[in-house]
mmCIF file of C-alpha atoms in Angstrom:
data_model
loop_
_atom_site.group_PDB
_atom_site.id
_atom_site.type_symbol
_atom_site.label_atom_id
_atom_site.label_comp_id
_atom_site.label_asym_id
_atom_site.label_seq_id
_atom_site.Cartn_x
_atom_site.Cartn_y
_atom_site.Cartn_z
ATOM 1 C CA MET Z 1 0.135 6.480 -4.204
ATOM 2 C CA VAL Z 2 1.585 5.240 -1.054
ATOM 3 C CA GLU Z 3 1.905 1.492 -0.541
ATOM 4 C CA GLY Z 4 4.078 -0.368 2.131
ATOM 5 C CA PRO Z 5 7.416 0.747 1.111
ATOM 6 C CA GLY Z 6 6.326 4.547 1.573
ATOM 7 C CA ALA Z 7 4.875 3.902 4.950
ATOM 8 C CA THR Z 8 7.823 1.973 6.069
ATOM 9 C CA ARG Z 9 10.192 4.571 4.884
ATOM 10 C CA ASN Z 10 8.277 7.240 6.579
ATOM 11 C CA GLY Z 11 8.254 5.307 9.842
ATOM 12 C CA ARG Z 12 12.318 4.763 9.388
ATOM 13 C CA LYS Z 13 12.613 8.485 9.166
ATOM 14 C CA VAL Z 14 10.537 9.526 12.122
ATOM 15 C CA GLU Z 15 12.350 6.577 14.120
ATOM 16 C CA GLN Z 16 15.790 8.069 13.020
ATOM 17 C CA ARG Z 17 15.063 11.805 13.908
ATOM 18 C CA VAL Z 18 12.838 11.764 17.024
ATOM 19 C CA LEU Z 19 12.850 8.156 18.848
ATOM 20 C CA GLU Z 20 12.838 9.081 22.641
ATOM 21 C CA ARG Z 21 12.514 12.846 22.275
ATOM 22 C CA ARG Z 22 9.502 14.689 24.170
ATOM 23 C CA ILE Z 23 6.503 16.022 22.702
ATOM 24 C CA GLN Z 24 6.000 19.477 23.102
ATOM 25 C CA SER Z 25 2.856 20.316 21.357
ATOM 26 C CA ILE Z 26 0.337 18.457 19.008
ATOM 27 C CA GLN Z 27 -2.129 20.210 16.346
ATOM 28 C CA CYS Z 28 -4.237 17.971 14.523
ATOM 29 C CA ILE Z 29 -7.202 19.535 12.552
ATOM 30 C CA SER Z 30 -8.202 16.031 10.931
ATOM 31 C CA ASN Z 31 -9.037 14.523 14.091
ATOM 32 C CA PRO Z 32 -9.358 17.186 17.297
ATOM 33 C CA LYS Z 33 -9.483 13.851 19.643
ATOM 34 C CA VAL Z 34 -5.936 13.201 19.106
ATOM 35 C CA ALA Z 35 -4.787 16.825 20.091
ATOM 36 C CA SER Z 36 -7.671 17.281 22.727
ATOM 37 C CA VAL Z 37 -7.174 18.330 26.152
ATOM 38 C CA ASN Z 38 -8.974 17.500 29.239
ATOM 39 C CA ASP Z 39 -9.126 18.582 32.787
ATOM 40 C CA GLN Z 40 -6.119 16.424 33.496
ATOM 41 C CA GLY Z 41 -4.281 18.165 30.836
ATOM 42 C CA ALA Z 42 -3.446 16.823 27.249
ATOM 43 C CA TRP Z 43 -3.098 13.212 27.112
ATOM 44 C CA TRP Z 44 0.689 13.405 25.312
ATOM 45 C CA THR Z 45 1.991 15.738 28.223
ATOM 46 C CA GLY Z 46 5.254 14.290 30.001
ATOM 47 C CA ARG Z 47 5.297 11.726 27.266
ATOM 48 C CA SER Z 48 7.849 10.809 24.582
ATOM 49 C CA LEU Z 49 8.234 8.940 21.388
ATOM 50 C CA SER Z 50 8.884 5.405 22.602
ATOM 51 C CA GLN Z 51 8.511 3.270 19.591
ATOM 52 C CA VAL Z 52 7.496 3.444 15.941
ATOM 53 C CA ILE Z 53 5.465 0.337 14.200
ATOM 54 C CA SER Z 54 5.013 0.197 10.698
ATOM 55 C CA ILE Z 55 2.565 -2.449 9.741
ATOM 56 C CA GLY Z 56 1.625 -2.311 5.633
ATOM 57 C CA LYS Z 57 0.333 0.862 5.035
ATOM 58 C CA GLU Z 58 0.111 1.867 8.745
ATOM 59 C CA LEU Z 59 2.341 3.824 10.842
ATOM 60 C CA PHE Z 60 1.832 3.644 14.419
ATOM 61 C CA LEU Z 61 3.466 5.973 16.791
ATOM 62 C CA VAL Z 62 4.051 4.554 20.524
ATOM 63 C CA PHE Z 63 4.419 7.552 23.439
ATOM 64 C CA ALA Z 64 5.061 6.353 27.064
ATOM 65 C CA ARG Z 65 5.700 8.902 30.397
ATOM 66 C CA GLU Z 66 9.106 9.279 31.541
ATOM 67 C CA GLY Z 67 10.088 6.496 34.327
ATOM 68 C CA GLU Z 68 6.731 4.739 33.508
ATOM 69 C CA MET Z 69 7.275 0.954 33.775
ATOM 70 C CA GLN Z 70 4.373 -0.546 32.880
ATOM 71 C CA LYS Z 71 4.033 -0.636 28.892
ATOM 72 C CA ASP Z 72 0.107 -1.117 29.281
ATOM 73 C CA GLU Z 73 0.001 2.235 29.692
ATOM 74 C CA ASP Z 74 1.202 3.423 26.468
ATOM 75 C CA VAL Z 75 -0.564 5.261 24.072
ATOM 76 C CA ALA Z 76 -0.134 5.166 20.341
ATOM 77 C CA ILE Z 77 -1.884 7.358 17.517
ATOM 78 C CA ARG Z 78 -2.335 5.790 13.934
ATOM 79 C CA LEU Z 79 -1.079 7.341 10.477
ATOM 80 C CA HIS Z 80 -2.817 6.110 7.032
ATOM 81 C CA PHE Z 81 -1.340 8.011 4.396
ATOM 82 C CA GLY Z 82 -4.151 6.694 1.719
ATOM 83 C CA MET Z 83 -3.156 7.496 -1.943
ATOM 84 C CA ASN Z 84 -1.457 10.973 -1.944
ATOM 85 C CA GLY Z 85 -0.246 11.512 1.887
ATOM 86 C CA SER Z 86 3.482 12.379 2.838
ATOM 87 C CA LEU Z 87 5.321 12.968 5.705
ATOM 88 C CA GLU Z 88 7.864 15.808 6.427
ATOM 89 C CA ILE Z 89 10.370 16.271 9.005
ATOM 90 C CA SER Z 90 12.105 19.726 9.932
ATOM 91 C CA SER Z 91 14.138 21.224 12.847
ATOM 92 C CA SER Z 92 12.687 24.508 14.174
ATOM 93 C CA ALA Z 93 15.278 26.545 12.440
ATOM 94 C CA THR Z 94 14.405 25.242 8.679
ATOM 95 C CA ALA Z 95 10.813 25.137 9.796
ATOM 96 C CA ASN Z 96 7.858 26.498 7.972
ATOM 97 C CA LYS Z 97 7.344 29.754 9.608
ATOM 98 C CA ASN Z 98 3.452 29.470 9.084
ATOM 99 C CA SER Z 99 1.823 28.680 12.548
ATOM 100 C CA ASP Z 100 -0.177 25.907 11.254
ATOM 101 C CA GLY Z 101 2.372 24.268 9.158
ATOM 102 C CA ARG Z 102 0.747 25.446 5.988
ATOM 103 C CA ASN Z 103 2.811 24.117 2.837
ATOM 104 C CA SER Z 104 2.136 25.861 -0.402
ATOM 105 C CA HIS Z 105 1.843 22.754 -2.370
ATOM 106 C CA LYS Z 106 0.592 20.434 0.217
ATOM 107 C CA GLY Z 107 -2.096 22.571 2.146
ATOM 108 C CA ILE Z 108 -2.108 22.449 5.828
ATOM 109 C CA PRO Z 109 -0.869 19.296 7.636
ATOM 110 C CA SER Z 110 -3.398 16.338 8.634
ATOM 111 C CA ILE Z 111 -1.211 16.494 12.107
ATOM 112 C CA MET Z 112 1.860 18.416 13.194
ATOM 113 C CA ILE Z 113 3.754 17.267 16.447
ATOM 114 C CA SER Z 114 6.534 19.430 17.614
ATOM 115 C CA PHE Z 115 9.261 17.328 19.786
ATOM 116 C CA THR Z 116 11.828 18.707 22.292
ATOM 117 C CA GLU Z 117 15.268 17.160 23.353
ATOM 118 C CA SER Z 118 15.504 13.375 24.042
ATOM 119 C CA ILE Z 119 15.781 11.793 27.365
ATOM 120 C CA SER Z 120 18.652 9.540 28.387
ATOM 121 C CA SER Z 121 18.734 6.269 30.053
ATOM 122 C CA SER Z 122 19.521 8.163 33.145
ATOM 123 C CA GLY Z 123 16.397 10.407 32.774
ATOM 124 C CA ASN Z 124 18.414 13.618 32.158
ATOM 125 C CA ALA Z 125 17.983 15.601 28.987
ATOM 126 C CA ASN Z 126 20.401 14.570 26.626
ATOM 127 C CA PHE Z 127 21.910 17.861 24.968
ATOM 128 C CA ASN Z 128 24.531 16.356 22.697
ATOM 129 C CA ASN Z 129 23.223 17.867 19.585
ATOM 130 C CA LYS Z 130 19.379 17.337 20.470
ATOM 131 C CA THR Z 131 18.223 20.466 22.270
ATOM 132 C CA GLU Z 132 16.243 21.756 18.707
ATOM 133 C CA THR Z 133 12.776 21.557 18.126
ATOM 134 C CA ILE Z 134 12.039 18.624 15.627
ATOM 135 C CA ILE Z 135 8.705 19.159 13.541
ATOM 136 C CA VAL Z 136 6.783 16.092 11.980
ATOM 137 C CA LYS Z 137 3.901 16.972 9.733
ATOM 138 C CA ALA Z 138 2.016 14.679 7.629
ATOM 139 C CA TYR Z 139 -0.221 15.811 4.848
ATOM 140 C CA GLN Z 140 -3.152 14.384 3.259
ATOM 141 C CA THR Z 141 -3.181 11.446 6.052
ATOM 142 C CA THR Z 142 -5.751 9.759 8.040
ATOM 143 C CA ILE Z 143 -5.149 9.976 11.770
ATOM 144 C CA SER Z 144 -6.588 7.824 14.553
ATOM 145 C CA GLY Z 145 -5.966 7.824 18.170
ATOM 146 C CA PRO Z 146 -5.020 8.155 20.696
ATOM 147 C CA MET Z 147 -5.542 4.112 21.443
ATOM 148 C CA ASN Z 148 -3.878 1.601 23.818
ATOM 149 C CA ALA Z 149 -0.300 0.673 22.451
ATOM 150 C CA LYS Z 150 -1.697 -3.251 23.035
ATOM 151 C CA ILE Z 151 -3.427 -2.675 19.424
ATOM 152 C CA PRO Z 152 -0.689 -2.227 17.192
ATOM 153 C CA ARG Z 153 1.829 -4.276 19.170
ATOM 154 C CA THR Z 154 -0.420 -7.036 19.060
ATOM 155 C CA LYS Z 155 -1.531 -6.280 15.037
ATOM 156 C CA PHE Z 156 2.376 -6.546 14.503
ATOM 157 C CA THR Z 157 2.819 -9.962 16.455
ATOM 158 C CA ASN Z 158 0.281 -11.022 14.237
ATOM 159 C CA LEU Z 159 1.197 -9.870 10.607
ATOM 160 C CA SER Z 160 4.811 -8.970 10.814
ATOM 161 C CA THR Z 161 6.073 -12.026 8.835
ATOM 162 C CA CYS Z 162 3.319 -11.463 6.190
ATOM 163 C CA ASP Z 163 4.373 -7.436 5.826
ATOM 164 C CA VAL Z 164 5.575 -7.080 2.322
ATOM 165 C CA CYS Z 165 8.488 -5.060 3.728
ATOM 166 C CA ASN Z 166 9.308 -6.242 7.220
ATOM 167 C CA VAL Z 167 12.622 -8.074 7.713
ATOM 168 C CA GLN Z 168 10.803 -11.159 9.194
ATOM 169 C CA PHE Z 169 8.617 -11.753 6.033
ATOM 170 C CA ASN Z 170 7.886 -15.289 5.475
ATOM 171 C CA HIS Z 171 6.233 -16.401 2.186
ATOM 172 C CA HIS Z 172 5.141 -19.753 3.468
ATOM 173 C CA HIS Z 173 3.035 -17.883 5.977
ATOM 174 C CA VAL Z 174 1.339 -15.619 3.203
ATOM 175 C CA LEU Z 175 0.779 -18.638 1.084
ATOM 176 C CA ARG Z 176 -0.739 -20.668 4.214
ATOM 177 C CA LYS Z 177 -3.053 -17.407 4.790
ATOM 178 C CA ILE Z 178 -4.127 -17.108 1.150
ATOM 179 C CA ARG Z 179 -5.165 -20.725 0.943
ATOM 180 C CA ASN Z 180 -6.901 -21.179 4.326
ATOM 181 C CA SER Z 181 -8.677 -17.760 4.305
ATOM 182 C CA MET Z 182 -10.439 -18.310 0.983
ATOM 183 C CA VAL Z 183 -14.084 -17.706 1.357
ATOM 184 C CA GLY Z 184 -15.400 -20.022 -1.419
ATOM 185 C CA ASP Z 185 -12.916 -18.696 -3.694
ATOM 186 C CA ARG Z 186 -11.659 -15.408 -5.097
ATOM 187 C CA ILE Z 187 -9.233 -14.217 -7.808
ATOM 188 C CA ILE Z 188 -5.667 -13.717 -7.139
ATOM 189 C CA SER Z 189 -5.810 -10.122 -7.331
ATOM 190 C CA ASP Z 190 -8.373 -9.533 -4.114
ATOM 191 C CA ALA Z 191 -5.923 -12.027 -2.580
ATOM 192 C CA LEU Z 192 -2.903 -10.075 -3.137
ATOM 193 C CA LEU Z 193 -4.531 -6.676 -1.902
ATOM 194 C CA ASP Z 194 -6.000 -8.002 1.773
ATOM 195 C CA GLN Z 195 -4.006 -6.118 4.154
ATOM 196 C CA ASN Z 196 -4.562 -9.154 6.631
ATOM 197 C CA VAL Z 197 -3.000 -11.685 4.031
ATOM 198 C CA LEU Z 198 -0.183 -9.440 2.566
ATOM 199 C CA PRO Z 199 0.016 -5.928 4.264
ATOM 200 C CA GLY Z 200 1.807 -3.281 2.616
ATOM 201 C CA SER Z 201 0.946 -4.700 -0.855
ATOM 202 C CA GLY Z 202 -0.778 -2.229 -2.951
ATOM 203 C CA ASN Z 203 -2.296 -1.943 -6.651
ATOM 204 C CA ILE Z 204 1.277 -1.283 -8.342
ATOM 205 C CA ILE Z 205 2.939 -3.993 -6.458
ATOM 206 C CA LYS Z 206 0.099 -6.483 -6.737
ATOM 207 C CA ILE Z 207 0.185 -5.453 -10.913
ATOM 208 C CA GLU Z 208 3.942 -5.691 -11.531
ATOM 209 C CA GLY Z 209 4.108 -8.656 -9.066
ATOM 210 C CA LEU Z 210 1.718 -10.666 -10.958
ATOM 211 C CA HIS Z 211 3.150 -9.429 -14.463
ATOM 212 C CA ASN Z 212 6.802 -10.853 -13.401
ATOM 213 C CA ALA Z 213 5.182 -14.096 -12.041
ATOM 214 C CA ARG Z 214 3.250 -14.594 -15.531
ATOM 215 C CA VAL Z 215 -0.457 -15.052 -13.699
ATOM 216 C CA HIS Z 216 -3.361 -13.398 -14.884
ATOM 217 C CA PRO Z 217 -4.605 -10.857 -12.491
ATOM 218 C CA LYS Z 218 -8.493 -12.663 -12.770
ATOM 219 C CA GLN Z 219 -6.881 -16.152 -12.086
ATOM 220 C CA MET Z 220 -8.982 -18.056 -9.410
ATOM 221 C CA VAL Z 221 -6.463 -18.868 -6.504
ATOM 222 C CA SER Z 222 -7.792 -22.488 -6.627
ATOM 223 C CA SER Z 223 -6.724 -22.688 -10.394
ATOM 224 C CA LEU Z 224 -3.221 -21.888 -9.061
ATOM 225 C CA SER Z 225 -0.648 -24.455 -7.997
ATOM 226 C CA ASP Z 226 1.438 -23.559 -4.854
ATOM 227 C CA ASP Z 227 4.460 -23.049 -6.912
ATOM 228 C CA GLN Z 228 2.587 -20.509 -9.100
ATOM 229 C CA LEU Z 229 1.325 -18.648 -5.956
ATOM 230 C CA ARG Z 230 4.523 -18.888 -4.534
ATOM 231 C CA LEU Z 231 6.301 -17.013 -7.184
ATOM 232 C CA ALA Z 232 3.537 -14.512 -7.438
ATOM 233 C CA ILE Z 233 4.033 -13.508 -3.684
ATOM 234 C CA LEU Z 234 7.800 -13.659 -4.066
ATOM 235 C CA SER Z 235 7.417 -11.541 -6.952
ATOM 236 C CA CYS Z 236 5.533 -8.948 -4.695
ATOM 237 C CA ARG Z 237 8.089 -9.211 -2.168
ATOM 238 C CA SER Z 238 10.842 -8.414 -4.598
ATOM 239 C CA TYR Z 239 9.380 -5.518 -6.348
ATOM 240 C CA ALA Z 240 8.323 -3.791 -2.546
ATOM 241 C CA MET Z 241 11.631 -4.197 -1.358
ATOM 242 C CA LYS Z 242 13.490 -2.623 -4.483
ATOM 243 C CA TRP Z 243 11.129 0.286 -4.125
ATOM 244 C CA PHE Z 244 11.411 0.403 -0.365
ATOM 245 C CA LYS Z 245 15.315 0.764 -0.796
ATOM 246 C CA ASN Z 246 15.406 3.111 -3.835
ATOM 247 C CA GLY Z 247 12.719 5.364 -2.539
ATOM 248 C CA SER Z 248 10.386 5.366 -5.577
ATOM 249 C CA ALA Z 249 8.657 2.478 -7.629
ATOM 250 C CA GLN Z 250 10.863 0.677 -10.030
ATOM 251 C CA GLN Z 251 10.277 -0.030 -13.867
ATOM 252 C CA LYS Z 252 6.642 -0.575 -14.663
ATOM 253 C CA TYR Z 253 6.425 -3.016 -17.576
ATOM 254 C CA VAL Z 254 2.208 -3.096 -17.691
ATOM 255 C CA TYR Z 255 1.453 -0.522 -14.721
ATOM 256 C CA ASN Z 256 -0.261 2.555 -16.518
ATOM 257 C CA GLN Z 257 1.460 1.018 -19.611
ATOM 258 C CA MET Z 258 0.184 1.197 -23.251
ATOM 259 C CA VAL Z 259 2.475 -1.641 -24.550
ATOM 260 C CA CYS Z 260 4.152 -4.641 -22.506
ATOM 261 C CA GLY Z 261 7.259 -3.759 -21.579
ATOM 262 C CA THR Z 262 8.428 -7.364 -21.231
ATOM 263 C CA CYS Z 263 7.573 -8.656 -24.783
ATOM 264 C CA LYS Z 264 7.218 -5.167 -26.585
ATOM 265 C CA GLU Z 265 4.473 -6.626 -28.646
ATOM 266 C CA ALA Z 266 1.237 -6.987 -26.776
ATOM 267 C CA LYS Z 267 -0.841 -3.802 -26.196
ATOM 268 C CA ILE Z 268 -1.638 -3.663 -22.489
ATOM 269 C CA CYS Z 269 -5.204 -4.700 -21.162
ATOM 270 C CA MET Z 270 -6.867 -2.585 -18.733
ATOM 271 C CA GLN Z 271 -9.992 -3.472 -16.717
ATOM 272 C CA ARG Z 272 -11.333 -2.655 -13.078
ATOM 273 C CA VAL Z 273 -11.208 -6.306 -11.414
ATOM 274 C CA GLY Z 274 -12.083 -7.951 -8.286
ATOM 275 C CA TYR Z 275 -14.259 -6.979 -5.605
ATOM 276 C CA SER Z 276 -12.181 -3.863 -4.530
ATOM 277 C CA SER Z 277 -12.720 -2.550 -8.478
ATOM 278 C CA ARG Z 278 -9.189 -1.738 -8.618
ATOM 279 C CA THR Z 279 -7.966 -0.514 -12.251
ATOM 280 C CA THR Z 280 -5.731 -3.576 -13.321
ATOM 281 C CA PHE Z 281 -3.052 -3.869 -16.234
ATOM 282 C CA TRP Z 282 -2.053 -6.887 -17.786
ATOM 283 C CA CYS Z 283 -0.239 -8.389 -21.059
ATOM 284 C CA SER Z 284 -2.178 -10.795 -22.651
ATOM 285 C CA ILE Z 285 0.742 -12.497 -23.997
ATOM 286 C CA CYS Z 286 3.042 -12.543 -20.978
ATOM 287 C CA GLN Z 287 0.036 -13.366 -18.663
ATOM 288 C CA PRO Z 288 -2.569 -15.770 -20.489
ATOM 289 C CA PHE Z 289 -5.578 -16.804 -18.654
ATOM 290 C CA GLN Z 290 -5.652 -20.427 -17.766
ATOM 291 C CA ARG Z 291 -8.515 -22.371 -18.685
ATOM 292 C CA ASN Z 292 -9.878 -25.712 -17.362
ATOM 293 C CA VAL Z 293 -7.168 -26.024 -14.559
ATOM 294 C CA GLU Z 294 -7.843 -28.469 -11.887
ATOM 295 C CA ILE Z 295 -5.500 -28.461 -8.762
ATOM 296 C CA ASN Z 296 -6.253 -30.911 -6.081
ATOM 297 C CA GLU Z 297 -5.877 -29.500 -2.796
ATOM 298 C CA GLY Z 298 -2.292 -29.462 -1.377
ATOM 299 C CA GLN Z 299 -1.091 -30.311 -4.656
ATOM 300 C CA SER Z 300 2.005 -28.376 -6.188
ATOM 301 C CA GLU Z 301 2.510 -28.109 -9.708
ATOM 302 C CA SER Z 302 4.940 -26.409 -11.747
ATOM 303 C CA PRO Z 303 3.345 -24.080 -14.541
ATOM 304 C CA SER Z 304 4.685 -26.536 -17.105
ATOM 305 C CA GLN Z 305 2.630 -29.130 -15.852
ATOM 306 C CA VAL Z 306 -0.656 -27.225 -15.622
ATOM 307 C CA ASN Z 307 -3.244 -28.371 -18.385
ATOM 308 C CA HIS Z 308 -4.076 -25.749 -21.155
ATOM 309 C CA ASN Z 309 -6.302 -27.564 -23.242
ATOM 310 C CA THR Z 310 -8.756 -25.369 -24.865
ATOM 311 C CA ASN Z 311 -10.229 -27.346 -27.505
ATOM 312 C CA ASN Z 312 -13.368 -28.472 -26.018
ATOM 313 C CA ASN Z 313 -15.894 -25.493 -26.972
ATOM 314 C CA ASN Z 314 -18.278 -26.352 -24.579
ATOM 315 C CA GLN Z 315 -15.633 -25.544 -21.951
ATOM 316 C CA GLN Z 316 -15.778 -22.067 -20.064
ATOM 317 C CA PRO Z 317 -12.828 -20.224 -18.705
ATOM 318 C CA ILE Z 318 -12.683 -20.178 -14.979
ATOM 319 C CA MET Z 319 -14.044 -16.542 -13.855
ATOM 320 C CA PRO Z 320 -14.831 -14.903 -10.670
ATOM 321 C CA ASN Z 321 -18.390 -14.565 -9.655
ATOM 322 C CA ILE Z 322 -18.274 -10.638 -10.116
ATOM 323 C CA LYS Z 323 -19.586 -8.273 -12.295
ATOM 324 C CA ALA Z 324 -16.680 -6.669 -14.341
ATOM 325 C CA LEU Z 325 -17.101 -2.753 -14.502
ATOM 326 C CA ARG Z 326 -16.676 -1.093 -18.060
ATOM 327 C CA LYS Z 327 -16.742 2.267 -18.930
ATOM 328 C CA VAL Z 328 -19.175 3.320 -21.637
ATOM 329 C CA CYS Z 329 -19.784 6.623 -23.494
ATOM 330 C CA PRO Z 330 -23.479 7.718 -22.589
ATOM 331 C CA CYS Z 331 -23.849 9.009 -26.147
ATOM 332 C CA HIS Z 332 -21.768 6.477 -28.260
ATOM 333 C CA GLY Z 333 -21.632 3.451 -26.231
ATOM 334 C CA PRO Z 334 -18.271 1.191 -25.230
ATOM 335 C CA ASP Z 335 -17.282 0.715 -28.933
ATOM 336 C CA THR Z 336 -16.125 4.193 -29.592
ATOM 337 C CA LEU Z 337 -13.913 4.113 -26.488
ATOM 338 C CA VAL Z 338 -9.747 4.731 -27.006
ATOM 339 C CA LEU Z 339 -7.203 4.936 -24.529
ATOM 340 C CA ARG Z 340 -5.119 7.941 -24.187
ATOM 341 C CA ARG Z 341 -1.994 9.334 -22.032
ATOM 342 C CA ALA Z 342 -2.224 12.667 -20.325
ATOM 343 C CA ARG Z 343 0.602 14.670 -21.519
ATOM 344 C CA ASN Z 344 1.195 17.294 -18.895
ATOM 345 C CA GLY Z 345 -0.267 18.651 -15.570
ATOM 346 C CA ALA Z 346 -0.548 16.835 -12.107
ATOM 347 C CA ASN Z 347 -1.723 13.732 -14.165
ATOM 348 C CA ALA Z 348 1.045 13.532 -16.940
ATOM 349 C CA SER Z 349 1.395 10.012 -18.082
ATOM 350 C CA ARG Z 350 -1.957 8.827 -16.817
ATOM 351 C CA ILE Z 351 -3.920 6.811 -19.123
ATOM 352 C CA PHE Z 352 -7.398 7.533 -19.525
ATOM 353 C CA TYR Z 353 -10.698 6.863 -21.772
ATOM 354 C CA SER Z 354 -11.902 9.148 -24.339
ATOM 355 C CA CYS Z 355 -14.549 8.684 -27.137
ATOM 356 C CA ARG Z 356 -13.155 8.636 -30.580
ATOM 357 C CA VAL Z 357 -16.176 10.471 -32.100
ATOM 358 C CA LYS Z 358 -15.532 14.005 -33.103
ATOM 359 C CA ASN Z 359 -16.694 16.636 -30.433
ATOM 360 C CA CYS Z 360 -17.412 14.201 -27.930
ATOM 361 C CA THR Z 361 -16.354 15.361 -24.646
ATOM 362 C CA PHE Z 362 -16.509 12.152 -22.771
ATOM 363 C CA PHE Z 363 -13.602 11.350 -20.457
ATOM 364 C CA ALA Z 364 -13.053 8.844 -17.681
ATOM 365 C CA TRP Z 365 -9.774 7.629 -16.151
#
């Protein structure tokens, strides 16, 4: 699963290897428009990579014509890596010999861009170990464009301080956006996955961030104090930055687990929650649902000040106005389902549903 840290790392790799290099060719089977050629030639003819912009889970490559001073003429393409996207960079000497860039494990790349030598500030070719062809290939990736570079630049200006992996990150801006962008109200899981609020945050970051902050994923945003919401945001930021720096997701205490890695006692709860219906994991002990919480607008309370009184049987838990999706065995109903873990294959360690009734073949992730 490619979340903000993976997309940002991909952007850094491209920036380090091919910034200021000329485009030699583009192949794009997923979006022929990107590699199209018209009467005036290809849009990328005479252009070099002038800027790499990472925003959340998106990566924009910006290309400028040599000697062109007007940035309004710069063109960009967008890469979104989705669930299983990846990016490879290789030199012509070590590149895959297949003309279509096929990889035996990943198939044909969504886009393949060949870059020649870089351009120095004087406009002359810089032959200082930069004369070889560098090939950038993205697999299982959505490609959009070409587009005016104003689009990603404006987006970066508006969202950079909220990007979970950006050096300009400011949690106060994120908190303000969450408070101000609520349409009626929504659960915290939906708020943290909103790419216009916390770009780069994905399901793993959301789940582990909420667990570290001890916040129930189905808690309404309005029921959380500013201190609780701030802790949830900073926990997501912390987990994302460790992922970014180390190149892989850090220890998962509840995501795809069967027993809580923190308290070592509770079985993990798993359910599709929110309008996005993302599978979410949480610990019922470490992340209790807060009932009957009343937070005045603008009020900031610490978790110890929140009212947890549940003695009144007439009081109902604060729940979002959404229909929870529950797996059901079509033959034996919901009460026969159990959670199991895949032992081998491409889905090793993933948790799935199966029916405990002998010879029943029901299965669902």
